[in-house]
Amino acid sequence: MEAITPFVEWLMASVKSLMAVVARLMASVERLMAVVKRLMASVEGLMADVKRPMAVVKRLMASVERLVACVEGGVAG
C-alpha cells in the first residue's frame, strides 16, 4: 500500500495539471470565439456598406434607362 501512495499522489498532481491546461485552453477558445464574433460583425457591416451603394447604382441605372427610353421615344415621334 505504501508503494501505491506516491503513484496516487503523482496521478492526482497530473490530473490537476491537466485540468489547469484544459481551463487555459477553454479560455483561449472563448477569446478566439469573441474575435470571430467581432470579425463576423465587421463582415456584416462591410456587406451592408456594399449593398447601399449597389442599390443607389441600380436606381441610377433604372433612371438612365427611362431617360434613354424617353429620348428614343422623342426621336422616333
JSON list of N, CA and C in Angstrom, two decimals:
[
{"chain": "A", "resi": 1, "resn": "MET", "atom": "N", "xyz": [0.83, -1.20, 0.00]},
{"chain": "A", "resi": 1, "resn": "MET", "atom": "CA", "xyz": [0.00, 0.00, 0.00]},
{"chain": "A", "resi": 1, "resn": "MET", "atom": "C", "xyz": [0.86, 1.25, 0.00]},
{"chain": "A", "resi": 2, "resn": "GLU", "atom": "N", "xyz": [2.01, 1.19, 0.70]},
{"chain": "A", "resi": 2, "resn": "GLU", "atom": "CA", "xyz": [2.89, 2.36, 0.77]},
{"chain": "A", "resi": 2, "resn": "GLU", "atom": "C", "xyz": [3.48, 2.69, -0.60]},
{"chain": "A", "resi": 3, "resn": "ALA", "atom": "N", "xyz": [3.67, 1.67, -1.44]},
{"chain": "A", "resi": 3, "resn": "ALA", "atom": "CA", "xyz": [4.22, 1.90, -2.78]},
{"chain": "A", "resi": 3, "resn": "ALA", "atom": "C", "xyz": [3.18, 2.56, -3.68]},
{"chain": "A", "resi": 4, "resn": "ILE", "atom": "N", "xyz": [1.93, 2.35, -3.41]},
{"chain": "A", "resi": 4, "resn": "ILE", "atom": "CA", "xyz": [0.87, 2.91, -4.24]},
{"chain": "A", "resi": 4, "resn": "ILE", "atom": "C", "xyz": [0.67, 4.40, -3.95]},
{"chain": "A", "resi": 5, "resn": "THR", "atom": "N", "xyz": [0.89, 4.83, -2.72]},
{"chain": "A", "resi": 5, "resn": "THR", "atom": "CA", "xyz": [0.63, 6.21, -2.33]},
{"chain": "A", "resi": 5, "resn": "THR", "atom": "C", "xyz": [1.38, 7.24, -3.19]},
{"chain": "A", "resi": 6, "resn": "PRO", "atom": "N", "xyz": [2.72, 7.07, -3.43]},
{"chain": "A", "resi": 6, "resn": "PRO", "atom": "CA", "xyz": [3.40, 8.06, -4.30]},
{"chain": "A", "resi": 6, "resn": "PRO", "atom": "C", "xyz": [2.81, 8.10, -5.71]},
{"chain": "A", "resi": 7, "resn": "PHE", "atom": "N", "xyz": [2.43, 6.92, -6.23]},
{"chain": "A", "resi": 7, "resn": "PHE", "atom": "CA", "xyz": [1.83, 6.88, -7.56]},
{"chain": "A", "resi": 7, "resn": "PHE", "atom": "C", "xyz": [0.51, 7.63, -7.58]},
{"chain": "A", "resi": 8, "resn": "VAL", "atom": "N", "xyz": [-0.31, 7.42, -6.57]},
{"chain": "A", "resi": 8, "resn": "VAL", "atom": "CA", "xyz": [-1.60, 8.11, -6.49]},
{"chain": "A", "resi": 8, "resn": "VAL", "atom": "C", "xyz": [-1.39, 9.61, -6.37]},
{"chain": "A", "resi": 9, "resn": "GLU", "atom": "N", "xyz": [-0.41, 10.03, -5.57]},
{"chain": "A", "resi": 9, "resn": "GLU", "atom": "CA", "xyz": [-0.11, 11.47, -5.43]},
{"chain": "A", "resi": 9, "resn": "GLU", "atom": "C", "xyz": [0.34, 12.04, -6.77]},
{"chain": "A", "resi": 10, "resn": "TRP", "atom": "N", "xyz": [1.21, 11.30, -7.48]},
{"chain": "A", "resi": 10, "resn": "TRP", "atom": "CA", "xyz": [1.67, 11.75, -8.79]},
{"chain": "A", "resi": 10, "resn": "TRP", "atom": "C", "xyz": [0.49, 11.83, -9.76]},
{"chain": "A", "resi": 11, "resn": "LEU", "atom": "N", "xyz": [-0.36, 10.81, -9.72]},
{"chain": "A", "resi": 11, "resn": "LEU", "atom": "CA", "xyz": [-1.53, 10.78, -10.60]},
{"chain": "A", "resi": 11, "resn": "LEU", "atom": "C", "xyz": [-2.46, 11.95, -10.31]},
{"chain": "A", "resi": 12, "resn": "MET", "atom": "N", "xyz": [-2.70, 12.24, -9.06]},
{"chain": "A", "resi": 12, "resn": "MET", "atom": "CA", "xyz": [-3.56, 13.37, -8.69]},
{"chain": "A", "resi": 12, "resn": "MET", "atom": "C", "xyz": [-2.94, 14.69, -9.15]},
{"chain": "A", "resi": 13, "resn": "ALA", "atom": "N", "xyz": [-1.63, 14.83, -8.98]},
{"chain": "A", "resi": 13, "resn": "ALA", "atom": "CA", "xyz": [-0.95, 16.05, -9.43]},
{"chain": "A", "resi": 13, "resn": "ALA", "atom": "C", "xyz": [-1.04, 16.18, -10.94]},
{"chain": "A", "resi": 14, "resn": "SER", "atom": "N", "xyz": [-0.91, 15.07, -11.64]},
{"chain": "A", "resi": 14, "resn": "SER", "atom": "CA", "xyz": [-1.00, 15.09, -13.11]},
{"chain": "A", "resi": 14, "resn": "SER", "atom": "C", "xyz": [-2.40, 15.49, -13.56]},
{"chain": "A", "resi": 15, "resn": "VAL", "atom": "N", "xyz": [-3.41, 14.96, -12.89]},
{"chain": "A", "resi": 15, "resn": "VAL", "atom": "CA", "xyz": [-4.79, 15.30, -13.23]},
{"chain": "A", "resi": 15, "resn": "VAL", "atom": "C", "xyz": [-5.04, 16.78, -12.96]},
{"chain": "A", "resi": 16, "resn": "LYS", "atom": "N", "xyz": [-4.53, 17.27, -11.85]},
{"chain": "A", "resi": 16, "resn": "LYS", "atom": "CA", "xyz": [-4.69, 18.69, -11.52]},
{"chain": "A", "resi": 16, "resn": "LYS", "atom": "C", "xyz": [-4.01, 19.57, -12.57]},
{"chain": "A", "resi": 17, "resn": "SER", "atom": "N", "xyz": [-2.81, 19.17, -12.99]},
{"chain": "A", "resi": 17, "resn": "SER", "atom": "CA", "xyz": [-2.10, 19.92, -14.03]},
{"chain": "A", "resi": 17, "resn": "SER", "atom": "C", "xyz": [-2.87, 19.88, -15.35]},
{"chain": "A", "resi": 18, "resn": "LEU", "atom": "N", "xyz": [-3.39, 18.71, -15.69]},
{"chain": "A", "resi": 18, "resn": "LEU", "atom": "CA", "xyz": [-4.17, 18.57, -16.92]},
{"chain": "A", "resi": 18, "resn": "LEU", "atom": "C", "xyz": [-5.42, 19.44, -16.88]},
{"chain": "A", "resi": 19, "resn": "MET", "atom": "N", "xyz": [-6.07, 19.49, -15.74]},
{"chain": "A", "resi": 19, "resn": "MET", "atom": "CA", "xyz": [-7.26, 20.34, -15.60]},
{"chain": "A", "resi": 19, "resn": "MET", "atom": "C", "xyz": [-6.91, 21.81, -15.78]},
{"chain": "A", "resi": 20, "resn": "ALA", "atom": "N", "xyz": [-5.74, 22.23, -15.28]},
{"chain": "A", "resi": 20, "resn": "ALA", "atom": "CA", "xyz": [-5.31, 23.61, -15.46]},
{"chain": "A", "resi": 20, "resn": "ALA", "atom": "C", "xyz": [-5.07, 23.91, -16.94]},
{"chain": "A", "resi": 21, "resn": "VAL", "atom": "N", "xyz": [-4.46, 22.95, -17.64]},
{"chain": "A", "resi": 21, "resn": "VAL", "atom": "CA", "xyz": [-4.21, 23.12, -19.08]},
{"chain": "A", "resi": 21, "resn": "VAL", "atom": "C", "xyz": [-5.54, 23.22, -19.83]},
{"chain": "A", "resi": 22, "resn": "VAL", "atom": "N", "xyz": [-6.49, 22.38, -19.49]},
{"chain": "A", "resi": 22, "resn": "VAL", "atom": "CA", "xyz": [-7.80, 22.40, -20.14]},
{"chain": "A", "resi": 22, "resn": "VAL", "atom": "C", "xyz": [-8.50, 23.73, -19.87]},
{"chain": "A", "resi": 23, "resn": "ALA", "atom": "N", "xyz": [-8.38, 24.23, -18.64]},
{"chain": "A", "resi": 23, "resn": "ALA", "atom": "CA", "xyz": [-9.00, 25.52, -18.31]},
{"chain": "A", "resi": 23, "resn": "ALA", "atom": "C", "xyz": [-8.39, 26.65, -19.14]},
{"chain": "A", "resi": 24, "resn": "ARG", "atom": "N", "xyz": [-7.06, 26.63, -19.31]},
{"chain": "A", "resi": 24, "resn": "ARG", "atom": "CA", "xyz": [-6.41, 27.66, -20.14]},
{"chain": "A", "resi": 24, "resn": "ARG", "atom": "C", "xyz": [-6.83, 27.51, -21.60]},
{"chain": "A", "resi": 25, "resn": "LEU", "atom": "N", "xyz": [-6.94, 26.28, -22.06]},
{"chain": "A", "resi": 25, "resn": "LEU", "atom": "CA", "xyz": [-7.37, 26.04, -23.44]},
{"chain": "A", "resi": 25, "resn": "LEU", "atom": "C", "xyz": [-8.79, 26.56, -23.66]},
{"chain": "A", "resi": 26, "resn": "MET", "atom": "N", "xyz": [-9.67, 26.30, -22.71]},
{"chain": "A", "resi": 26, "resn": "MET", "atom": "CA", "xyz": [-11.05, 26.78, -22.84]},
{"chain": "A", "resi": 26, "resn": "MET", "atom": "C", "xyz": [-11.11, 28.30, -22.83]},
{"chain": "A", "resi": 27, "resn": "ALA", "atom": "N", "xyz": [-10.27, 28.94, -22.02]},
{"chain": "A", "resi": 27, "resn": "ALA", "atom": "CA", "xyz": [-10.23, 30.40, -22.01]},
{"chain": "A", "resi": 27, "resn": "ALA", "atom": "C", "xyz": [-9.74, 30.92, -23.35]},
{"chain": "A", "resi": 28, "resn": "SER", "atom": "N", "xyz": [-8.75, 30.24, -23.94]},
{"chain": "A", "resi": 28, "resn": "SER", "atom": "CA", "xyz": [-8.25, 30.64, -25.25]},
{"chain": "A", "resi": 28, "resn": "SER", "atom": "C", "xyz": [-9.33, 30.48, -26.32]},
{"chain": "A", "resi": 29, "resn": "VAL", "atom": "N", "xyz": [-10.08, 29.40, -26.24]},
{"chain": "A", "resi": 29, "resn": "VAL", "atom": "CA", "xyz": [-11.17, 29.18, -27.21]},
{"chain": "A", "resi": 29, "resn": "VAL", "atom": "C", "xyz": [-12.23, 30.26, -27.06]},
{"chain": "A", "resi": 30, "resn": "GLU", "atom": "N", "xyz": [-12.54, 30.64, -25.83]},
{"chain": "A", "resi": 30, "resn": "GLU", "atom": "CA", "xyz": [-13.53, 31.71, -25.61]},
{"chain": "A", "resi": 30, "resn": "GLU", "atom": "C", "xyz": [-13.04, 33.03, -26.21]},
{"chain": "A", "resi": 31, "resn": "ARG", "atom": "N", "xyz": [-11.75, 33.33, -26.02]},
{"chain": "A", "resi": 31, "resn": "ARG", "atom": "CA", "xyz": [-11.21, 34.56, -26.61]},
{"chain": "A", "resi": 31, "resn": "ARG", "atom": "C", "xyz": [-11.25, 34.49, -28.13]},
{"chain": "A", "resi": 32, "resn": "LEU", "atom": "N", "xyz": [-10.92, 33.33, -28.68]},
{"chain": "A", "resi": 32, "resn": "LEU", "atom": "CA", "xyz": [-10.96, 33.15, -30.13]},
{"chain": "A", "resi": 32, "resn": "LEU", "atom": "C", "xyz": [-12.39, 33.33, -30.65]},
{"chain": "A", "resi": 33, "resn": "MET", "atom": "N", "xyz": [-13.36, 32.79, -29.94]},
{"chain": "A", "resi": 33, "resn": "MET", "atom": "CA", "xyz": [-14.76, 32.94, -30.36]},
{"chain": "A", "resi": 33, "resn": "MET", "atom": "C", "xyz": [-15.18, 34.41, -30.32]},
{"chain": "A", "resi": 34, "resn": "ALA", "atom": "N", "xyz": [-14.70, 35.15, -29.33]},
{"chain": "A", "resi": 34, "resn": "ALA", "atom": "CA", "xyz": [-15.02, 36.58, -29.27]},
{"chain": "A", "resi": 34, "resn": "ALA", "atom": "C", "xyz": [-14.43, 37.30, -30.47]},
{"chain": "A", "resi": 35, "resn": "VAL", "atom": "N", "xyz": [-13.21, 36.93, -30.86]},
{"chain": "A", "resi": 35, "resn": "VAL", "atom": "CA", "xyz": [-12.57, 37.55, -32.03]},
{"chain": "A", "resi": 35, "resn": "VAL", "atom": "C", "xyz": [-13.37, 37.20, -33.29]},
{"chain": "A", "resi": 36, "resn": "VAL", "atom": "N", "xyz": [-13.79, 35.95, -33.41]},
{"chain": "A", "resi": 36, "resn": "VAL", "atom": "CA", "xyz": [-14.57, 35.52, -34.58]},
{"chain": "A", "resi": 36, "resn": "VAL", "atom": "C", "xyz": [-15.90, 36.28, -34.64]},
{"chain": "A", "resi": 37, "resn": "LYS", "atom": "N", "xyz": [-16.54, 36.47, -33.48]},
{"chain": "A", "resi": 37, "resn": "LYS", "atom": "CA", "xyz": [-17.80, 37.24, -33.45]},
{"chain": "A", "resi": 37, "resn": "LYS", "atom": "C", "xyz": [-17.58, 38.66, -33.94]},
{"chain": "A", "resi": 38, "resn": "ARG", "atom": "N", "xyz": [-16.48, 39.30, -33.47]},
{"chain": "A", "resi": 38, "resn": "ARG", "atom": "CA", "xyz": [-16.20, 40.67, -33.91]},
{"chain": "A", "resi": 38, "resn": "ARG", "atom": "C", "xyz": [-15.90, 40.69, -35.40]},
{"chain": "A", "resi": 39, "resn": "LEU", "atom": "N", "xyz": [-15.18, 39.69, -35.89]},
{"chain": "A", "resi": 39, "resn": "LEU", "atom": "CA", "xyz": [-14.87, 39.61, -37.31]},
{"chain": "A", "resi": 39, "resn": "LEU", "atom": "C", "xyz": [-16.15, 39.46, -38.13]},
{"chain": "A", "resi": 40, "resn": "MET", "atom": "N", "xyz": [-17.05, 38.60, -37.68]},
{"chain": "A", "resi": 40, "resn": "MET", "atom": "CA", "xyz": [-18.32, 38.41, -38.39]},
{"chain": "A", "resi": 40, "resn": "MET", "atom": "C", "xyz": [-19.15, 39.69, -38.39]},
{"chain": "A", "resi": 41, "resn": "ALA", "atom": "N", "xyz": [-19.15, 40.40, -37.28]},
{"chain": "A", "resi": 41, "resn": "ALA", "atom": "CA", "xyz": [-19.87, 41.68, -37.23]},
{"chain": "A", "resi": 41, "resn": "ALA", "atom": "C", "xyz": [-19.27, 42.67, -38.21]},
{"chain": "A", "resi": 42, "resn": "SER", "atom": "N", "xyz": [-17.94, 42.68, -38.32]},
{"chain": "A", "resi": 42, "resn": "SER", "atom": "CA", "xyz": [-17.28, 43.58, -39.27]},
{"chain": "A", "resi": 42, "resn": "SER", "atom": "C", "xyz": [-17.64, 43.21, -40.70]},
{"chain": "A", "resi": 43, "resn": "VAL", "atom": "N", "xyz": [-17.66, 41.91, -40.99]},
{"chain": "A", "resi": 43, "resn": "VAL", "atom": "CA", "xyz": [-18.01, 41.46, -42.34]},
{"chain": "A", "resi": 43, "resn": "VAL", "atom": "C", "xyz": [-19.46, 41.83, -42.66]},
{"chain": "A", "resi": 44, "resn": "GLU", "atom": "N", "xyz": [-20.36, 41.65, -41.69]},
{"chain": "A", "resi": 44, "resn": "GLU", "atom": "CA", "xyz": [-21.76, 42.03, -41.92]},
{"chain": "A", "resi": 44, "resn": "GLU", "atom": "C", "xyz": [-21.89, 43.53, -42.16]},
{"chain": "A", "resi": 45, "resn": "GLY", "atom": "N", "xyz": [-21.14, 44.32, -41.41]},
{"chain": "A", "resi": 45, "resn": "GLY", "atom": "CA", "xyz": [-21.14, 45.77, -41.63]},
{"chain": "A", "resi": 45, "resn": "GLY", "atom": "C", "xyz": [-20.61, 46.12, -43.00]},
{"chain": "A", "resi": 46, "resn": "LEU", "atom": "N", "xyz": [-19.56, 45.44, -43.41]},
{"chain": "A", "resi": 46, "resn": "LEU", "atom": "CA", "xyz": [-18.99, 45.68, -44.74]},
{"chain": "A", "resi": 46, "resn": "LEU", "atom": "C", "xyz": [-19.98, 45.32, -45.83]},
{"chain": "A", "resi": 47, "resn": "MET", "atom": "N", "xyz": [-20.67, 44.20, -45.66]},
{"chain": "A", "resi": 47, "resn": "MET", "atom": "CA", "xyz": [-21.67, 43.80, -46.65]},
{"chain": "A", "resi": 47, "resn": "MET", "atom": "C", "xyz": [-22.79, 44.84, -46.73]},
{"chain": "A", "resi": 48, "resn": "ALA", "atom": "N", "xyz": [-23.21, 45.36, -45.59]},
{"chain": "A", "resi": 48, "resn": "ALA", "atom": "CA", "xyz": [-24.25, 46.40, -45.60]},
{"chain": "A", "resi": 48, "resn": "ALA", "atom": "C", "xyz": [-23.74, 47.65, -46.30]},
{"chain": "A", "resi": 49, "resn": "ASP", "atom": "N", "xyz": [-22.47, 47.99, -46.07]},
{"chain": "A", "resi": 49, "resn": "ASP", "atom": "CA", "xyz": [-21.89, 49.17, -46.73]},
{"chain": "A", "resi": 49, "resn": "ASP", "atom": "C", "xyz": [-21.81, 48.97, -48.24]},
{"chain": "A", "resi": 50, "resn": "VAL", "atom": "N", "xyz": [-21.60, 47.74, -48.68]},
{"chain": "A", "resi": 50, "resn": "VAL", "atom": "CA", "xyz": [-21.53, 47.46, -50.12]},
{"chain": "A", "resi": 50, "resn": "VAL", "atom": "C", "xyz": [-22.93, 47.47, -50.72]},
{"chain": "A", "resi": 51, "resn": "LYS", "atom": "N", "xyz": [-23.92, 46.96, -50.00]},
{"chain": "A", "resi": 51, "resn": "LYS", "atom": "CA", "xyz": [-25.29, 46.88, -50.54]},
{"chain": "A", "resi": 51, "resn": "LYS", "atom": "C", "xyz": [-25.89, 48.26, -50.77]},
{"chain": "A", "resi": 52, "resn": "ARG", "atom": "N", "xyz": [-25.62, 49.20, -49.88]},
{"chain": "A", "resi": 52, "resn": "ARG", "atom": "CA", "xyz": [-26.22, 50.54, -50.04]},
{"chain": "A", "resi": 52, "resn": "ARG", "atom": "C", "xyz": [-25.79, 51.19, -51.35]},
{"chain": "A", "resi": 53, "resn": "PRO", "atom": "N", "xyz": [-24.50, 51.29, -51.65]},
{"chain": "A", "resi": 53, "resn": "PRO", "atom": "CA", "xyz": [-24.14, 51.90, -52.94]},
{"chain": "A", "resi": 53, "resn": "PRO", "atom": "C", "xyz": [-24.66, 51.11, -54.14]},
{"chain": "A", "resi": 54, "resn": "MET", "atom": "N", "xyz": [-24.73, 49.77, -54.01]},
{"chain": "A", "resi": 54, "resn": "MET", "atom": "CA", "xyz": [-25.25, 48.97, -55.11]},
{"chain": "A", "resi": 54, "resn": "MET", "atom": "C", "xyz": [-26.72, 49.31, -55.37]},
{"chain": "A", "resi": 55, "resn": "ALA", "atom": "N", "xyz": [-27.49, 49.55, -54.33]},
{"chain": "A", "resi": 55, "resn": "ALA", "atom": "CA", "xyz": [-28.89, 49.93, -54.50]},
{"chain": "A", "resi": 55, "resn": "ALA", "atom": "C", "xyz": [-28.98, 51.29, -55.20]},
{"chain": "A", "resi": 56, "resn": "VAL", "atom": "N", "xyz": [-28.10, 52.20, -54.84]},
{"chain": "A", "resi": 56, "resn": "VAL", "atom": "CA", "xyz": [-28.08, 53.52, -55.48]},
{"chain": "A", "resi": 56, "resn": "VAL", "atom": "C", "xyz": [-27.73, 53.37, -56.96]},
{"chain": "A", "resi": 57, "resn": "VAL", "atom": "N", "xyz": [-26.75, 52.53, -57.26]},
{"chain": "A", "resi": 57, "resn": "VAL", "atom": "CA", "xyz": [-26.35, 52.32, -58.66]},
{"chain": "A", "resi": 57, "resn": "VAL", "atom": "C", "xyz": [-27.51, 51.70, -59.44]},
{"chain": "A", "resi": 58, "resn": "LYS", "atom": "N", "xyz": [-28.23, 50.76, -58.85]},
{"chain": "A", "resi": 58, "resn": "LYS", "atom": "CA", "xyz": [-29.37, 50.15, -59.55]},
{"chain": "A", "resi": 58, "resn": "LYS", "atom": "C", "xyz": [-30.44, 51.19, -59.86]},
{"chain": "A", "resi": 59, "resn": "ARG", "atom": "N", "xyz": [-30.73, 52.06, -58.88]},
{"chain": "A", "resi": 59, "resn": "ARG", "atom": "CA", "xyz": [-31.74, 53.11, -59.12]},
{"chain": "A", "resi": 59, "resn": "ARG", "atom": "C", "xyz": [-31.25, 54.07, -60.20]},
{"chain": "A", "resi": 60, "resn": "LEU", "atom": "N", "xyz": [-29.98, 54.40, -60.18]},
{"chain": "A", "resi": 60, "resn": "LEU", "atom": "CA", "xyz": [-29.40, 55.30, -61.19]},
{"chain": "A", "resi": 60, "resn": "LEU", "atom": "C", "xyz": [-29.50, 54.67, -62.58]},
{"chain": "A", "resi": 61, "resn": "MET", "atom": "N", "xyz": [-29.19, 53.37, -62.67]},
{"chain": "A", "resi": 61, "resn": "MET", "atom": "CA", "xyz": [-29.28, 52.69, -63.97]},
{"chain": "A", "resi": 61, "resn": "MET", "atom": "C", "xyz": [-30.73, 52.67, -64.47]},
{"chain": "A", "resi": 62, "resn": "ALA", "atom": "N", "xyz": [-31.68, 52.46, -63.57]},
{"chain": "A", "resi": 62, "resn": "ALA", "atom": "CA", "xyz": [-33.09, 52.47, -63.97]},
{"chain": "A", "resi": 62, "resn": "ALA", "atom": "C", "xyz": [-33.49, 53.85, -64.47]},
{"chain": "A", "resi": 63, "resn": "SER", "atom": "N", "xyz": [-32.99, 54.89, -63.81]},
{"chain": "A", "resi": 63, "resn": "SER", "atom": "CA", "xyz": [-33.29, 56.26, -64.26]},
{"chain": "A", "resi": 63, "resn": "SER", "atom": "C", "xyz": [-32.69, 56.53, -65.63]},
{"chain": "A", "resi": 64, "resn": "VAL", "atom": "N", "xyz": [-31.47, 56.05, -65.84]},
{"chain": "A", "resi": 64, "resn": "VAL", "atom": "CA", "xyz": [-30.81, 56.24, -67.14]},
{"chain": "A", "resi": 64, "resn": "VAL", "atom": "C", "xyz": [-31.60, 55.49, -68.22]},
{"chain": "A", "resi": 65, "resn": "GLU", "atom": "N", "xyz": [-32.04, 54.28, -67.91]},
{"chain": "A", "resi": 65, "resn": "GLU", "atom": "CA", "xyz": [-32.83, 53.52, -68.89]},
{"chain": "A", "resi": 65, "resn": "GLU", "atom": "C", "xyz": [-34.13, 54.25, -69.25]},
{"chain": "A", "resi": 66, "resn": "ARG", "atom": "N", "xyz": [-34.80, 54.82, -68.24]},
{"chain": "A", "resi": 66, "resn": "ARG", "atom": "CA", "xyz": [-36.02, 55.58, -68.51]},
{"chain": "A", "resi": 66, "resn": "ARG", "atom": "C", "xyz": [-35.71, 56.81, -69.36]},
{"chain": "A", "resi": 67, "resn": "LEU", "atom": "N", "xyz": [-34.61, 57.49, -69.05]},
{"chain": "A", "resi": 67, "resn": "LEU", "atom": "CA", "xyz": [-34.21, 58.67, -69.81]},
{"chain": "A", "resi": 67, "resn": "LEU", "atom": "C", "xyz": [-33.93, 58.29, -71.26]},
{"chain": "A", "resi": 68, "resn": "VAL", "atom": "N", "xyz": [-33.20, 57.20, -71.46]},
{"chain": "A", "resi": 68, "resn": "VAL", "atom": "CA", "xyz": [-32.90, 56.74, -72.82]},
{"chain": "A", "resi": 68, "resn": "VAL", "atom": "C", "xyz": [-34.20, 56.40, -73.55]},
{"chain": "A", "resi": 69, "resn": "ALA", "atom": "N", "xyz": [-35.14, 55.75, -72.87]},
{"chain": "A", "resi": 69, "resn": "ALA", "atom": "CA", "xyz": [-36.42, 55.41, -73.50]},
{"chain": "A", "resi": 69, "resn": "ALA", "atom": "C", "xyz": [-37.17, 56.67, -73.89]},
{"chain": "A", "resi": 70, "resn": "CYS", "atom": "N", "xyz": [-37.13, 57.70, -73.03]},
{"chain": "A", "resi": 70, "resn": "CYS", "atom": "CA", "xyz": [-37.80, 58.97, -73.36]},
{"chain": "A", "resi": 70, "resn": "CYS", "atom": "C", "xyz": [-37.15, 59.62, -74.57]},
{"chain": "A", "resi": 71, "resn": "VAL", "atom": "N", "xyz": [-35.83, 59.62, -74.59]},
{"chain": "A", "resi": 71, "resn": "VAL", "atom": "CA", "xyz": [-35.11, 60.24, -75.72]},
{"chain": "A", "resi": 71, "resn": "VAL", "atom": "C", "xyz": [-35.41, 59.48, -77.00]},
{"chain": "A", "resi": 72, "resn": "GLU", "atom": "N", "xyz": [-35.37, 58.15, -76.93]},
{"chain": "A", "resi": 72, "resn": "GLU", "atom": "CA", "xyz": [-35.66, 57.36, -78.12]},
{"chain": "A", "resi": 72, "resn": "GLU", "atom": "C", "xyz": [-37.10, 57.57, -78.57]},
{"chain": "A", "resi": 73, "resn": "GLY", "atom": "N", "xyz": [-38.02, 57.68, -77.63]},
{"chain": "A", "resi": 73, "resn": "GLY", "atom": "CA", "xyz": [-39.43, 57.92, -77.97]},
{"chain": "A", "resi": 73, "resn": "GLY", "atom": "C", "xyz": [-39.60, 59.29, -78.61]},
{"chain": "A", "resi": 74, "resn": "GLY", "atom": "N", "xyz": [-38.86, 60.28, -78.11]},
{"chain": "A", "resi": 74, "resn": "GLY", "atom": "CA", "xyz": [-38.95, 61.63, -78.66]},
{"chain": "A", "resi": 74, "resn": "GLY", "atom": "C", "xyz": [-38.36, 61.71, -80.05]},
{"chain": "A", "resi": 75, "resn": "VAL", "atom": "N", "xyz": [-37.28, 60.99, -80.29]},
{"chain": "A", "resi": 75, "resn": "VAL", "atom": "CA", "xyz": [-36.64, 61.00, -81.60]},
{"chain": "A", "resi": 75, "resn": "VAL", "atom": "C", "xyz": [-37.51, 60.24, -82.60]},
{"chain": "A", "resi": 76, "resn": "ALA", "atom": "N", "xyz": [-38.11, 59.15, -82.18]},
{"chain": "A", "resi": 76, "resn": "ALA", "atom": "CA", "xyz": [-38.95, 58.35, -83.09]},
{"chain": "A", "resi": 76, "resn": "ALA", "atom": "C", "xyz": [-40.26, 59.07, -83.40]},
{"chain": "A", "resi": 77, "resn": "GLY", "atom": "N", "xyz": [-40.78, 59.87, -82.41]},
{"chain": "A", "resi": 77, "resn": "GLY", "atom": "CA", "xyz": [-42.07, 60.54, -82.59]},
{"chain": "A", "resi": 77, "resn": "GLY", "atom": "C", "xyz": [-41.91, 61.74, -83.42]}
]
